[in-house]
Every structure is written in C-alpha cells, then in structure tokens.
Amino acid sequence: MATCSRRNLFKLAGAGSLALLLPVGTRLGSAFAQEQLDPNDAQAKALGYVHDTTTVDEGKWASHSADQNCANCQLKQGGDGEWIGCAIFPGKLVNRNGWCSAWVQAQG
C-alpha cells in the first residue's frame, strides 16, 4: 500500500480543485464579454438609438437636445471609455456619444 503524506494530499487536492474550476472560469469570462449595440437591433430602433447624438432625427425625436448623450445619462453603467454599458440594453455596449429616447439626465 502506498503512503501519502499529509502535505502531498493537500497539494493534490489543491491542484484538483484548480483543474475543476478552470472550465468554469473560461465560461465566466465569455459571459461578461459584451458587444457593441447594433443600431438596427429591434429595441435600439424602437428607442431611436444612434451611435452619434448629432445624427438624431429631430423631426421624429422632438425631446432630443444636442447636449444629451449616453455619457451623461442616468442609465449609463460604469466605464468612461468610448463604449459603455446601459441599463436599457443589458449585455450590450453603447457609444458614449450615442443617444436614445430613454435618455435621463444623470444626477450630479
């Protein structure tokens, strides 16, 4: 019968745990990867989303003003990069210079 020291047992248990978690970690990484919102997406079209607030059809969206964009919207979620998260479009990134009819002035 082979003997296994307590130290070796813990080493093997730790290595086995890491091996089991590796596939989970790779799936989690891809779950958090987000893609840019396509302006032709059905929800984006319904809300008049555009990547550039200066291209909003003022005739169709009378509530729009030139100083409104995703970067100063209450619905913005984290980040200060060019592409940011939005509560209206979960799992997608919107352009910080974009706009949609759900725009709400951020507090502060």
PDB file of N, CA and C in Angstrom:
ATOM      1  N   MET A   1       0.846  -1.172   0.000  1.00  0.00           N
ATOM      2  CA  MET A   1       0.000   0.000   0.000  1.00  0.00           C
ATOM      3  C   MET A   1       0.896   1.241   0.000  1.00  0.00           C
ATOM      4  N   ALA A   2       0.605   2.178  -0.878  1.00  0.00           N
ATOM      5  CA  ALA A   2       1.403   3.396  -0.975  1.00  0.00           C
ATOM      6  C   ALA A   2       0.978   4.369   0.113  1.00  0.00           C
ATOM      7  N   THR A   3       1.956   5.081   0.606  1.00  0.00           N
ATOM      8  CA  THR A   3       1.639   6.073   1.622  1.00  0.00           C
ATOM      9  C   THR A   3       1.665   7.461   0.998  1.00  0.00           C
ATOM     10  N   CYS A   4       0.832   8.315   1.510  1.00  0.00           N
ATOM     11  CA  CYS A   4       0.742   9.689   1.009  1.00  0.00           C
ATOM     12  C   CYS A   4       0.832  10.619   2.215  1.00  0.00           C
ATOM     13  N   SER A   5       1.816  11.480   2.168  1.00  0.00           N
ATOM     14  CA  SER A   5       1.964  12.397   3.295  1.00  0.00           C
ATOM     15  C   SER A   5       0.815  13.404   3.286  1.00  0.00           C
ATOM     16  N   ARG A   6       0.584  13.952   4.403  1.00  0.00           N
ATOM     17  CA  ARG A   6      -0.477  14.955   4.537  1.00  0.00           C
ATOM     18  C   ARG A   6      -0.211  16.151   3.612  1.00  0.00           C
ATOM     19  N   ARG A   7       1.036  16.564   3.516  1.00  0.00           N
ATOM     20  CA  ARG A   7       1.426  17.686   2.657  1.00  0.00           C
ATOM     21  C   ARG A   7       1.101  17.377   1.192  1.00  0.00           C
ATOM     22  N   ASN A   8       1.456  16.182   0.732  1.00  0.00           N
ATOM     23  CA  ASN A   8       1.166  15.801  -0.652  1.00  0.00           C
ATOM     24  C   ASN A   8      -0.336  15.702  -0.903  1.00  0.00           C
ATOM     25  N   LEU A   9      -1.063  15.246   0.080  1.00  0.00           N
ATOM     26  CA  LEU A   9      -2.515  15.152  -0.056  1.00  0.00           C
ATOM     27  C   LEU A   9      -3.122  16.534  -0.300  1.00  0.00           C
ATOM     28  N   PHE A  10      -2.674  17.535   0.456  1.00  0.00           N
ATOM     29  CA  PHE A  10      -3.193  18.894   0.271  1.00  0.00           C
ATOM     30  C   PHE A  10      -2.773  19.476  -1.078  1.00  0.00           C
ATOM     31  N   LYS A  11      -1.563  19.167  -1.527  1.00  0.00           N
ATOM     32  CA  LYS A  11      -1.110  19.634  -2.842  1.00  0.00           C
ATOM     33  C   LYS A  11      -1.997  19.065  -3.943  1.00  0.00           C
ATOM     34  N   LEU A  12      -2.254  17.767  -3.859  1.00  0.00           N
ATOM     35  CA  LEU A  12      -3.090  17.117  -4.872  1.00  0.00           C
ATOM     36  C   LEU A  12      -4.521  17.651  -4.836  1.00  0.00           C
ATOM     37  N   ALA A  13      -5.040  17.870  -3.654  1.00  0.00           N
ATOM     38  CA  ALA A  13      -6.406  18.394  -3.526  1.00  0.00           C
ATOM     39  C   ALA A  13      -6.498  19.796  -4.113  1.00  0.00           C
ATOM     40  N   GLY A  14      -5.490  20.624  -3.855  1.00  0.00           N
ATOM     41  CA  GLY A  14      -5.476  21.982  -4.407  1.00  0.00           C
ATOM     42  C   GLY A  14      -5.389  21.977  -5.919  1.00  0.00           C
ATOM     43  N   ALA A  15      -4.521  21.143  -6.465  1.00  0.00           N
ATOM     44  CA  ALA A  15      -4.373  21.061  -7.921  1.00  0.00           C
ATOM     45  C   ALA A  15      -5.666  20.551  -8.560  1.00  0.00           C
ATOM     46  N   GLY A  16      -6.291  19.578  -7.920  1.00  0.00           N
ATOM     47  CA  GLY A  16      -7.554  19.050  -8.448  1.00  0.00           C
ATOM     48  C   GLY A  16      -8.653  20.095  -8.440  1.00  0.00           C
ATOM     49  N   SER A  17      -8.697  20.901  -7.402  1.00  0.00           N
ATOM     50  CA  SER A  17      -9.705  21.965  -7.322  1.00  0.00           C
ATOM     51  C   SER A  17      -9.508  22.984  -8.434  1.00  0.00           C
ATOM     52  N   LEU A  18      -8.263  23.365  -8.677  1.00  0.00           N
ATOM     53  CA  LEU A  18      -7.977  24.323  -9.750  1.00  0.00           C
ATOM     54  C   LEU A  18      -8.349  23.747 -11.106  1.00  0.00           C
ATOM     55  N   ALA A  19      -8.081  22.471 -11.310  1.00  0.00           N
ATOM     56  CA  ALA A  19      -8.411  21.838 -12.585  1.00  0.00           C
ATOM     57  C   ALA A  19      -9.925  21.832 -12.813  1.00  0.00           C
ATOM     58  N   LEU A  20     -10.684  21.652 -11.751  1.00  0.00           N
ATOM     59  CA  LEU A  20     -12.142  21.660 -11.873  1.00  0.00           C
ATOM     60  C   LEU A  20     -12.685  23.055 -12.152  1.00  0.00           C
ATOM     61  N   LEU A  21     -12.045  24.086 -11.607  1.00  0.00           N
ATOM     62  CA  LEU A  21     -12.523  25.455 -11.771  1.00  0.00           C
ATOM     63  C   LEU A  21     -12.112  26.096 -13.088  1.00  0.00           C
ATOM     64  N   LEU A  22     -11.094  25.585 -13.742  1.00  0.00           N
ATOM     65  CA  LEU A  22     -10.603  26.193 -14.980  1.00  0.00           C
ATOM     66  C   LEU A  22     -11.686  26.318 -16.051  1.00  0.00           C
ATOM     67  N   PRO A  23     -12.452  25.274 -16.359  1.00  0.00           N
ATOM     68  CA  PRO A  23     -13.503  25.441 -17.375  1.00  0.00           C
ATOM     69  C   PRO A  23     -14.568  26.456 -16.963  1.00  0.00           C
ATOM     70  N   VAL A  24     -14.885  26.527 -15.685  1.00  0.00           N
ATOM     71  CA  VAL A  24     -15.873  27.492 -15.202  1.00  0.00           C
ATOM     72  C   VAL A  24     -15.356  28.910 -15.403  1.00  0.00           C
ATOM     73  N   GLY A  25     -14.101  29.151 -15.087  1.00  0.00           N
ATOM     74  CA  GLY A  25     -13.504  30.473 -15.245  1.00  0.00           C
ATOM     75  C   GLY A  25     -13.521  30.947 -16.682  1.00  0.00           C
ATOM     76  N   THR A  26     -13.276  30.053 -17.633  1.00  0.00           N
ATOM     77  CA  THR A  26     -13.281  30.470 -19.035  1.00  0.00           C
ATOM     78  C   THR A  26     -14.690  30.787 -19.498  1.00  0.00           C
ATOM     79  N   ARG A  27     -15.675  30.076 -18.995  1.00  0.00           N
ATOM     80  CA  ARG A  27     -17.068  30.382 -19.361  1.00  0.00           C
ATOM     81  C   ARG A  27     -17.502  31.708 -18.761  1.00  0.00           C
ATOM     82  N   LEU A  28     -17.091  31.997 -17.533  1.00  0.00           N
ATOM     83  CA  LEU A  28     -17.458  33.260 -16.908  1.00  0.00           C
ATOM     84  C   LEU A  28     -16.868  34.434 -17.668  1.00  0.00           C
ATOM     85  N   GLY A  29     -15.637  34.301 -18.132  1.00  0.00           N
ATOM     86  CA  GLY A  29     -15.005  35.370 -18.886  1.00  0.00           C
ATOM     87  C   GLY A  29     -15.796  35.711 -20.129  1.00  0.00           C
ATOM     88  N   SER A  30     -16.276  34.707 -20.840  1.00  0.00           N
ATOM     89  CA  SER A  30     -17.038  34.983 -22.056  1.00  0.00           C
ATOM     90  C   SER A  30     -18.434  35.495 -21.732  1.00  0.00           C
ATOM     91  N   ALA A  31     -18.955  35.158 -20.555  1.00  0.00           N
ATOM     92  CA  ALA A  31     -20.284  35.646 -20.179  1.00  0.00           C
ATOM     93  C   ALA A  31     -20.264  37.153 -19.956  1.00  0.00           C
ATOM     94  N   PHE A  32     -19.118  37.673 -19.526  1.00  0.00           N
ATOM     95  CA  PHE A  32     -19.027  39.097 -19.265  1.00  0.00           C
ATOM     96  C   PHE A  32     -18.594  39.903 -20.492  1.00  0.00           C
ATOM     97  N   ALA A  33     -18.172  39.202 -21.547  1.00  0.00           N
ATOM     98  CA  ALA A  33     -17.790  39.907 -22.774  1.00  0.00           C
ATOM     99  C   ALA A  33     -19.047  40.516 -23.381  1.00  0.00           C
ATOM    100  N   GLN A  34     -18.979  41.785 -23.720  1.00  0.00           N
ATOM    101  CA  GLN A  34     -20.134  42.467 -24.287  1.00  0.00           C
ATOM    102  C   GLN A  34     -19.803  42.960 -25.679  1.00  0.00           C
ATOM    103  N   GLU A  35     -20.807  42.987 -26.520  1.00  0.00           N
ATOM    104  CA  GLU A  35     -20.609  43.502 -27.868  1.00  0.00           C
ATOM    105  C   GLU A  35     -21.300  44.845 -28.011  1.00  0.00           C
ATOM    106  N   GLN A  36     -20.894  45.576 -29.013  1.00  0.00           N
ATOM    107  CA  GLN A  36     -21.480  46.890 -29.263  1.00  0.00           C
ATOM    108  C   GLN A  36     -22.912  46.727 -29.762  1.00  0.00           C
ATOM    109  N   LEU A  37     -23.778  47.613 -29.310  1.00  0.00           N
ATOM    110  CA  LEU A  37     -25.175  47.594 -29.723  1.00  0.00           C
ATOM    111  C   LEU A  37     -25.283  47.952 -31.198  1.00  0.00           C
ATOM    112  N   ASP A  38     -26.023  47.157 -31.937  1.00  0.00           N
ATOM    113  CA  ASP A  38     -26.280  47.432 -33.350  1.00  0.00           C
ATOM    114  C   ASP A  38     -27.474  48.379 -33.433  1.00  0.00           C
ATOM    115  N   PRO A  39     -27.325  49.541 -34.062  1.00  0.00           N
ATOM    116  CA  PRO A  39     -28.451  50.479 -34.169  1.00  0.00           C
ATOM    117  C   PRO A  39     -29.650  49.883 -34.909  1.00  0.00           C
ATOM    118  N   ASN A  40     -29.440  48.778 -35.639  1.00  0.00           N
ATOM    119  CA  ASN A  40     -30.536  48.121 -36.352  1.00  0.00           C
ATOM    120  C   ASN A  40     -31.232  47.063 -35.511  1.00  0.00           C
ATOM    121  N   ASP A  41     -30.763  46.848 -34.288  1.00  0.00           N
ATOM    122  CA  ASP A  41     -31.417  45.950 -33.343  1.00  0.00           C
ATOM    123  C   ASP A  41     -32.843  46.461 -33.116  1.00  0.00           C
ATOM    124  N   ALA A  42     -33.806  45.559 -32.992  1.00  0.00           N
ATOM    125  CA  ALA A  42     -35.218  45.953 -32.874  1.00  0.00           C
ATOM    126  C   ALA A  42     -35.457  46.923 -31.715  1.00  0.00           C
ATOM    127  N   GLN A  43     -34.904  46.630 -30.544  1.00  0.00           N
ATOM    128  CA  GLN A  43     -35.102  47.511 -29.385  1.00  0.00           C
ATOM    129  C   GLN A  43     -34.412  48.854 -29.607  1.00  0.00           C
ATOM    130  N   ALA A  44     -33.220  48.823 -30.184  1.00  0.00           N
ATOM    131  CA  ALA A  44     -32.484  50.066 -30.458  1.00  0.00           C
ATOM    132  C   ALA A  44     -33.273  50.948 -31.425  1.00  0.00           C
ATOM    133  N   LYS A  45     -33.830  50.334 -32.463  1.00  0.00           N
ATOM    134  CA  LYS A  45     -34.616  51.105 -33.439  1.00  0.00           C
ATOM    135  C   LYS A  45     -35.865  51.699 -32.793  1.00  0.00           C
ATOM    136  N   ALA A  46     -36.526  50.904 -31.943  1.00  0.00           N
ATOM    137  CA  ALA A  46     -37.749  51.378 -31.290  1.00  0.00           C
ATOM    138  C   ALA A  46     -37.477  52.590 -30.400  1.00  0.00           C
ATOM    139  N   LEU A  47     -36.280  52.645 -29.817  1.00  0.00           N
ATOM    140  CA  LEU A  47     -35.921  53.754 -28.929  1.00  0.00           C
ATOM    141  C   LEU A  47     -35.131  54.845 -29.648  1.00  0.00           C
ATOM    142  N   GLY A  48     -34.946  54.697 -30.948  1.00  0.00           N
ATOM    143  CA  GLY A  48     -34.249  55.716 -31.729  1.00  0.00           C
ATOM    144  C   GLY A  48     -32.764  55.806 -31.443  1.00  0.00           C
ATOM    145  N   TYR A  49     -32.156  54.699 -30.986  1.00  0.00           N
ATOM    146  CA  TYR A  49     -30.731  54.735 -30.639  1.00  0.00           C
ATOM    147  C   TYR A  49     -29.862  55.019 -31.859  1.00  0.00           C
ATOM    148  N   VAL A  50     -28.892  55.907 -31.672  1.00  0.00           N
ATOM    149  CA  VAL A  50     -27.850  56.184 -32.667  1.00  0.00           C
ATOM    150  C   VAL A  50     -26.507  56.246 -31.941  1.00  0.00           C
ATOM    151  N   HIS A  51     -25.426  55.917 -32.639  1.00  0.00           N
ATOM    152  CA  HIS A  51     -24.082  55.967 -32.048  1.00  0.00           C
ATOM    153  C   HIS A  51     -23.597  57.402 -31.866  1.00  0.00           C
ATOM    154  N   ASP A  52     -24.192  58.346 -32.586  1.00  0.00           N
ATOM    155  CA  ASP A  52     -23.745  59.742 -32.549  1.00  0.00           C
ATOM    156  C   ASP A  52     -24.953  60.655 -32.369  1.00  0.00           C
ATOM    157  N   THR A  53     -25.019  61.337 -31.235  1.00  0.00           N
ATOM    158  CA  THR A  53     -26.172  62.178 -30.898  1.00  0.00           C
ATOM    159  C   THR A  53     -26.436  63.283 -31.923  1.00  0.00           C
ATOM    160  N   THR A  54     -25.414  63.668 -32.695  1.00  0.00           N
ATOM    161  CA  THR A  54     -25.611  64.726 -33.698  1.00  0.00           C
ATOM    162  C   THR A  54     -26.383  64.234 -34.917  1.00  0.00           C
ATOM    163  N   THR A  55     -26.620  62.923 -35.001  1.00  0.00           N
ATOM    164  CA  THR A  55     -27.341  62.375 -36.155  1.00  0.00           C
ATOM    165  C   THR A  55     -28.797  62.037 -35.846  1.00  0.00           C
ATOM    166  N   VAL A  56     -29.293  62.432 -34.679  1.00  0.00           N
ATOM    167  CA  VAL A  56     -30.683  62.146 -34.298  1.00  0.00           C
ATOM    168  C   VAL A  56     -31.637  62.888 -35.228  1.00  0.00           C
ATOM    169  N   ASP A  57     -32.690  62.199 -35.649  1.00  0.00           N
ATOM    170  CA  ASP A  57     -33.732  62.813 -36.478  1.00  0.00           C
ATOM    171  C   ASP A  57     -34.589  63.694 -35.567  1.00  0.00           C
ATOM    172  N   GLU A  58     -34.320  64.991 -35.574  1.00  0.00           N
ATOM    173  CA  GLU A  58     -35.017  65.938 -34.687  1.00  0.00           C
ATOM    174  C   GLU A  58     -36.519  65.978 -34.957  1.00  0.00           C
ATOM    175  N   GLY A  59     -36.918  65.725 -36.186  1.00  0.00           N
ATOM    176  CA  GLY A  59     -38.342  65.717 -36.514  1.00  0.00           C
ATOM    177  C   GLY A  59     -39.080  64.572 -35.842  1.00  0.00           C
ATOM    178  N   LYS A  60     -38.408  63.437 -35.728  1.00  0.00           N
ATOM    179  CA  LYS A  60     -39.018  62.253 -35.122  1.00  0.00           C
ATOM    180  C   LYS A  60     -38.867  62.247 -33.600  1.00  0.00           C
ATOM    181  N   TRP A  61     -37.761  62.793 -33.101  1.00  0.00           N
ATOM    182  CA  TRP A  61     -37.464  62.760 -31.670  1.00  0.00           C
ATOM    183  C   TRP A  61     -37.346  64.185 -31.136  1.00  0.00           C
ATOM    184  N   ALA A  62     -38.474  64.836 -30.952  1.00  0.00           N
ATOM    185  CA  ALA A  62     -38.514  66.241 -30.518  1.00  0.00           C
ATOM    186  C   ALA A  62     -37.932  66.442 -29.117  1.00  0.00           C
ATOM    187  N   SER A  63     -37.907  65.397 -28.300  1.00  0.00           N
ATOM    188  CA  SER A  63     -37.380  65.527 -26.933  1.00  0.00           C
ATOM    189  C   SER A  63     -35.853  65.624 -26.909  1.00  0.00           C
ATOM    190  N   HIS A  64     -35.194  65.339 -28.008  1.00  0.00           N
ATOM    191  CA  HIS A  64     -33.727  65.348 -28.067  1.00  0.00           C
ATOM    192  C   HIS A  64     -33.170  66.764 -28.079  1.00  0.00           C
ATOM    193  N   SER A  65     -32.046  66.942 -27.385  1.00  0.00           N
ATOM    194  CA  SER A  65     -31.283  68.190 -27.498  1.00  0.00           C
ATOM    195  C   SER A  65     -29.812  67.811 -27.675  1.00  0.00           C
ATOM    196  N   ALA A  66     -29.049  68.690 -28.268  1.00  0.00           N
ATOM    197  CA  ALA A  66     -27.665  68.395 -28.653  1.00  0.00           C
ATOM    198  C   ALA A  66     -26.759  68.025 -27.480  1.00  0.00           C
ATOM    199  N   ASP A  67     -27.083  68.464 -26.267  1.00  0.00           N
ATOM    200  CA  ASP A  67     -26.220  68.170 -25.118  1.00  0.00           C
ATOM    201  C   ASP A  67     -26.522  66.819 -24.461  1.00  0.00           C
ATOM    202  N   GLN A  68     -27.481  66.082 -24.977  1.00  0.00           N
ATOM    203  CA  GLN A  68     -27.830  64.773 -24.427  1.00  0.00           C
ATOM    204  C   GLN A  68     -27.004  63.689 -25.118  1.00  0.00           C
ATOM    205  N   ASN A  69     -26.373  62.842 -24.324  1.00  0.00           N
ATOM    206  CA  ASN A  69     -25.660  61.692 -24.874  1.00  0.00           C
ATOM    207  C   ASN A  69     -25.572  60.604 -23.804  1.00  0.00           C
ATOM    208  N   CYS A  70     -25.150  59.433 -24.211  1.00  0.00           N
ATOM    209  CA  CYS A  70     -25.095  58.305 -23.284  1.00  0.00           C
ATOM    210  C   CYS A  70     -24.145  58.545 -22.114  1.00  0.00           C
ATOM    211  N   ALA A  71     -23.097  59.321 -22.323  1.00  0.00           N
ATOM    212  CA  ALA A  71     -22.120  59.580 -21.260  1.00  0.00           C
ATOM    213  C   ALA A  71     -22.713  60.385 -20.110  1.00  0.00           C
ATOM    214  N   ASN A  72     -23.756  61.205 -20.368  1.00  0.00           N
ATOM    215  CA  ASN A  72     -24.353  61.991 -19.285  1.00  0.00           C
ATOM    216  C   ASN A  72     -25.777  61.533 -18.967  1.00  0.00           C
ATOM    217  N   CYS A  73     -26.035  60.258 -19.242  1.00  0.00           N
ATOM    218  CA  CYS A  73     -27.360  59.667 -18.982  1.00  0.00           C
ATOM    219  C   CYS A  73     -27.351  58.905 -17.655  1.00  0.00           C
ATOM    220  N   GLN A  74     -28.434  58.982 -16.933  1.00  0.00           N
ATOM    221  CA  GLN A  74     -28.591  58.277 -15.656  1.00  0.00           C
ATOM    222  C   GLN A  74     -28.511  56.758 -15.843  1.00  0.00           C
ATOM    223  N   LEU A  75     -28.835  56.257 -17.014  1.00  0.00           N
ATOM    224  CA  LEU A  75     -28.883  54.819 -17.268  1.00  0.00           C
ATOM    225  C   LEU A  75     -27.524  54.221 -17.625  1.00  0.00           C
ATOM    226  N   LYS A  76     -26.518  55.066 -17.745  1.00  0.00           N
ATOM    227  CA  LYS A  76     -25.152  54.617 -18.047  1.00  0.00           C
ATOM    228  C   LYS A  76     -24.672  53.698 -16.936  1.00  0.00           C
ATOM    229  N   GLN A  77     -23.964  52.651 -17.319  1.00  0.00           N
ATOM    230  CA  GLN A  77     -23.445  51.712 -16.331  1.00  0.00           C
ATOM    231  C   GLN A  77     -21.933  51.586 -16.460  1.00  0.00           C
ATOM    232  N   GLY A  78     -21.234  52.243 -15.560  1.00  0.00           N
ATOM    233  CA  GLY A  78     -19.793  52.112 -15.451  1.00  0.00           C
ATOM    234  C   GLY A  78     -18.999  52.542 -16.665  1.00  0.00           C
ATOM    235  N   GLY A  79     -17.721  52.650 -16.453  1.00  0.00           N
ATOM    236  CA  GLY A  79     -16.784  52.935 -17.523  1.00  0.00           C
ATOM    237  C   GLY A  79     -16.821  54.347 -18.048  1.00  0.00           C
ATOM    238  N   ASP A  80     -15.666  54.789 -18.493  1.00  0.00           N
ATOM    239  CA  ASP A  80     -15.549  56.100 -19.106  1.00  0.00           C
ATOM    240  C   ASP A  80     -14.941  55.985 -20.491  1.00  0.00           C
ATOM    241  N   GLY A  81     -14.912  54.776 -21.033  1.00  0.00           N
ATOM    242  CA  GLY A  81     -14.347  54.561 -22.360  1.00  0.00           C
ATOM    243  C   GLY A  81     -15.308  55.004 -23.451  1.00  0.00           C
ATOM    244  N   GLU A  82     -14.934  54.716 -24.688  1.00  0.00           N
ATOM    245  CA  GLU A  82     -15.776  55.083 -25.826  1.00  0.00           C
ATOM    246  C   GLU A  82     -17.071  54.271 -25.831  1.00  0.00           C
ATOM    247  N   TRP A  83     -17.008  53.027 -25.378  1.00  0.00           N
ATOM    248  CA  TRP A  83     -18.176  52.143 -25.326  1.00  0.00           C
ATOM    249  C   TRP A  83     -18.477  51.826 -23.870  1.00  0.00           C
ATOM    250  N   ILE A  84     -19.730  52.041 -23.455  1.00  0.00           N
ATOM    251  CA  ILE A  84     -20.131  51.895 -22.056  1.00  0.00           C
ATOM    252  C   ILE A  84     -21.398  51.053 -21.955  1.00  0.00           C
ATOM    253  N   GLY A  85     -21.647  50.518 -20.769  1.00  0.00           N
ATOM    254  CA  GLY A  85     -22.851  49.746 -20.535  1.00  0.00           C
ATOM    255  C   GLY A  85     -24.066  50.643 -20.359  1.00  0.00           C
ATOM    256  N   CYS A  86     -25.246  50.056 -20.548  1.00  0.00           N
ATOM    257  CA  CYS A  86     -26.504  50.798 -20.416  1.00  0.00           C
ATOM    258  C   CYS A  86     -27.560  49.881 -19.814  1.00  0.00           C
ATOM    259  N   ALA A  87     -28.320  50.388 -18.855  1.00  0.00           N
ATOM    260  CA  ALA A  87     -29.369  49.602 -18.205  1.00  0.00           C
ATOM    261  C   ALA A  87     -30.485  49.215 -19.174  1.00  0.00           C
ATOM    262  N   ILE A  88     -30.692  49.995 -20.212  1.00  0.00           N
ATOM    263  CA  ILE A  88     -31.754  49.717 -21.183  1.00  0.00           C
ATOM    264  C   ILE A  88     -31.374  48.576 -22.123  1.00  0.00           C
ATOM    265  N   PHE A  89     -30.083  48.433 -22.398  1.00  0.00           N
ATOM    266  CA  PHE A  89     -29.601  47.411 -23.327  1.00  0.00           C
ATOM    267  C   PHE A  89     -28.628  46.472 -22.610  1.00  0.00           C
ATOM    268  N   PRO A  90     -29.134  45.594 -21.735  1.00  0.00           N
ATOM    269  CA  PRO A  90     -28.244  44.723 -20.967  1.00  0.00           C
ATOM    270  C   PRO A  90     -27.414  43.817 -21.881  1.00  0.00           C
ATOM    271  N   GLY A  91     -26.143  43.663 -21.521  1.00  0.00           N
ATOM    272  CA  GLY A  91     -25.255  42.802 -22.284  1.00  0.00           C
ATOM    273  C   GLY A  91     -24.693  43.446 -23.538  1.00  0.00           C
ATOM    274  N   LYS A  92     -25.036  44.691 -23.785  1.00  0.00           N
ATOM    275  CA  LYS A  92     -24.550  45.416 -24.962  1.00  0.00           C
ATOM    276  C   LYS A  92     -23.844  46.689 -24.507  1.00  0.00           C
ATOM    277  N   LEU A  93     -22.992  47.196 -25.365  1.00  0.00           N
ATOM    278  CA  LEU A  93     -22.299  48.452 -25.100  1.00  0.00           C
ATOM    279  C   LEU A  93     -22.816  49.521 -26.047  1.00  0.00           C
ATOM    280  N   VAL A  94     -23.023  50.714 -25.524  1.00  0.00           N
ATOM    281  CA  VAL A  94     -23.464  51.847 -26.339  1.00  0.00           C
ATOM    282  C   VAL A  94     -22.316  52.843 -26.448  1.00  0.00           C
ATOM    283  N   ASN A  95     -22.325  53.629 -27.500  1.00  0.00           N
ATOM    284  CA  ASN A  95     -21.280  54.632 -27.673  1.00  0.00           C
ATOM    285  C   ASN A  95     -21.532  55.778 -26.705  1.00  0.00           C
ATOM    286  N   ARG A  96     -20.493  56.269 -26.064  1.00  0.00           N
ATOM    287  CA  ARG A  96     -20.652  57.359 -25.089  1.00  0.00           C
ATOM    288  C   ARG A  96     -21.247  58.601 -25.737  1.00  0.00           C
ATOM    289  N   ASN A  97     -21.090  58.768 -27.052  1.00  0.00           N
ATOM    290  CA  ASN A  97     -21.661  59.906 -27.775  1.00  0.00           C
ATOM    291  C   ASN A  97     -23.032  59.585 -28.357  1.00  0.00           C
ATOM    292  N   GLY A  98     -23.550  58.400 -28.041  1.00  0.00           N
ATOM    293  CA  GLY A  98     -24.838  57.965 -28.572  1.00  0.00           C
ATOM    294  C   GLY A  98     -26.016  58.608 -27.862  1.00  0.00           C
ATOM    295  N   TRP A  99     -27.210  58.222 -28.309  1.00  0.00           N
ATOM    296  CA  TRP A  99     -28.442  58.752 -27.711  1.00  0.00           C
ATOM    297  C   TRP A  99     -29.590  57.802 -28.018  1.00  0.00           C
ATOM    298  N   CYS A 100     -30.568  57.740 -27.115  1.00  0.00           N
ATOM    299  CA  CYS A 100     -31.844  57.071 -27.383  1.00  0.00           C
ATOM    300  C   CYS A 100     -32.932  57.811 -26.610  1.00  0.00           C
ATOM    301  N   SER A 101     -34.166  57.509 -26.930  1.00  0.00           N
ATOM    302  CA  SER A 101     -35.287  58.242 -26.332  1.00  0.00           C
ATOM    303  C   SER A 101     -35.477  57.946 -24.847  1.00  0.00           C
ATOM    304  N   ALA A 102     -34.760  56.969 -24.310  1.00  0.00           N
ATOM    305  CA  ALA A 102     -34.845  56.671 -22.877  1.00  0.00           C
ATOM    306  C   ALA A 102     -33.883  57.541 -22.065  1.00  0.00           C
ATOM    307  N   TRP A 103     -33.168  58.454 -22.724  1.00  0.00           N
ATOM    308  CA  TRP A 103     -32.173  59.289 -22.052  1.00  0.00           C
ATOM    309  C   TRP A 103     -32.784  60.037 -20.866  1.00  0.00           C
ATOM    310  N   VAL A 104     -32.067  60.005 -19.723  1.00  0.00           N
ATOM    311  CA  VAL A 104     -32.456  60.712 -18.496  1.00  0.00           C
ATOM    312  C   VAL A 104     -31.203  61.401 -17.961  1.00  0.00           C
ATOM    313  N   GLN A 105     -31.296  62.665 -17.613  1.00  0.00           N
ATOM    314  CA  GLN A 105     -30.141  63.421 -17.107  1.00  0.00           C
ATOM    315  C   GLN A 105     -29.564  62.750 -15.867  1.00  0.00           C
ATOM    316  N   ALA A 106     -28.270  62.491 -15.880  1.00  0.00           N
ATOM    317  CA  ALA A 106     -27.588  61.907 -14.726  1.00  0.00           C
ATOM    318  C   ALA A 106     -27.565  62.908 -13.579  1.00  0.00           C
ATOM    319  N   GLN A 107     -27.677  62.405 -12.358  1.00  0.00           N
ATOM    320  CA  GLN A 107     -27.633  63.259 -11.171  1.00  0.00           C
ATOM    321  C   GLN A 107     -26.195  63.670 -10.886  1.00  0.00           C
ATOM    322  N   GLY A 108     -26.023  64.899 -10.428  1.00  0.00           N
ATOM    323  CA  GLY A 108     -24.708  65.367 -10.007  1.00  0.00           C
ATOM    324  C   GLY A 108     -23.979  65.942 -11.107  1.00  0.00           C
TER     325      GLY A 108
END
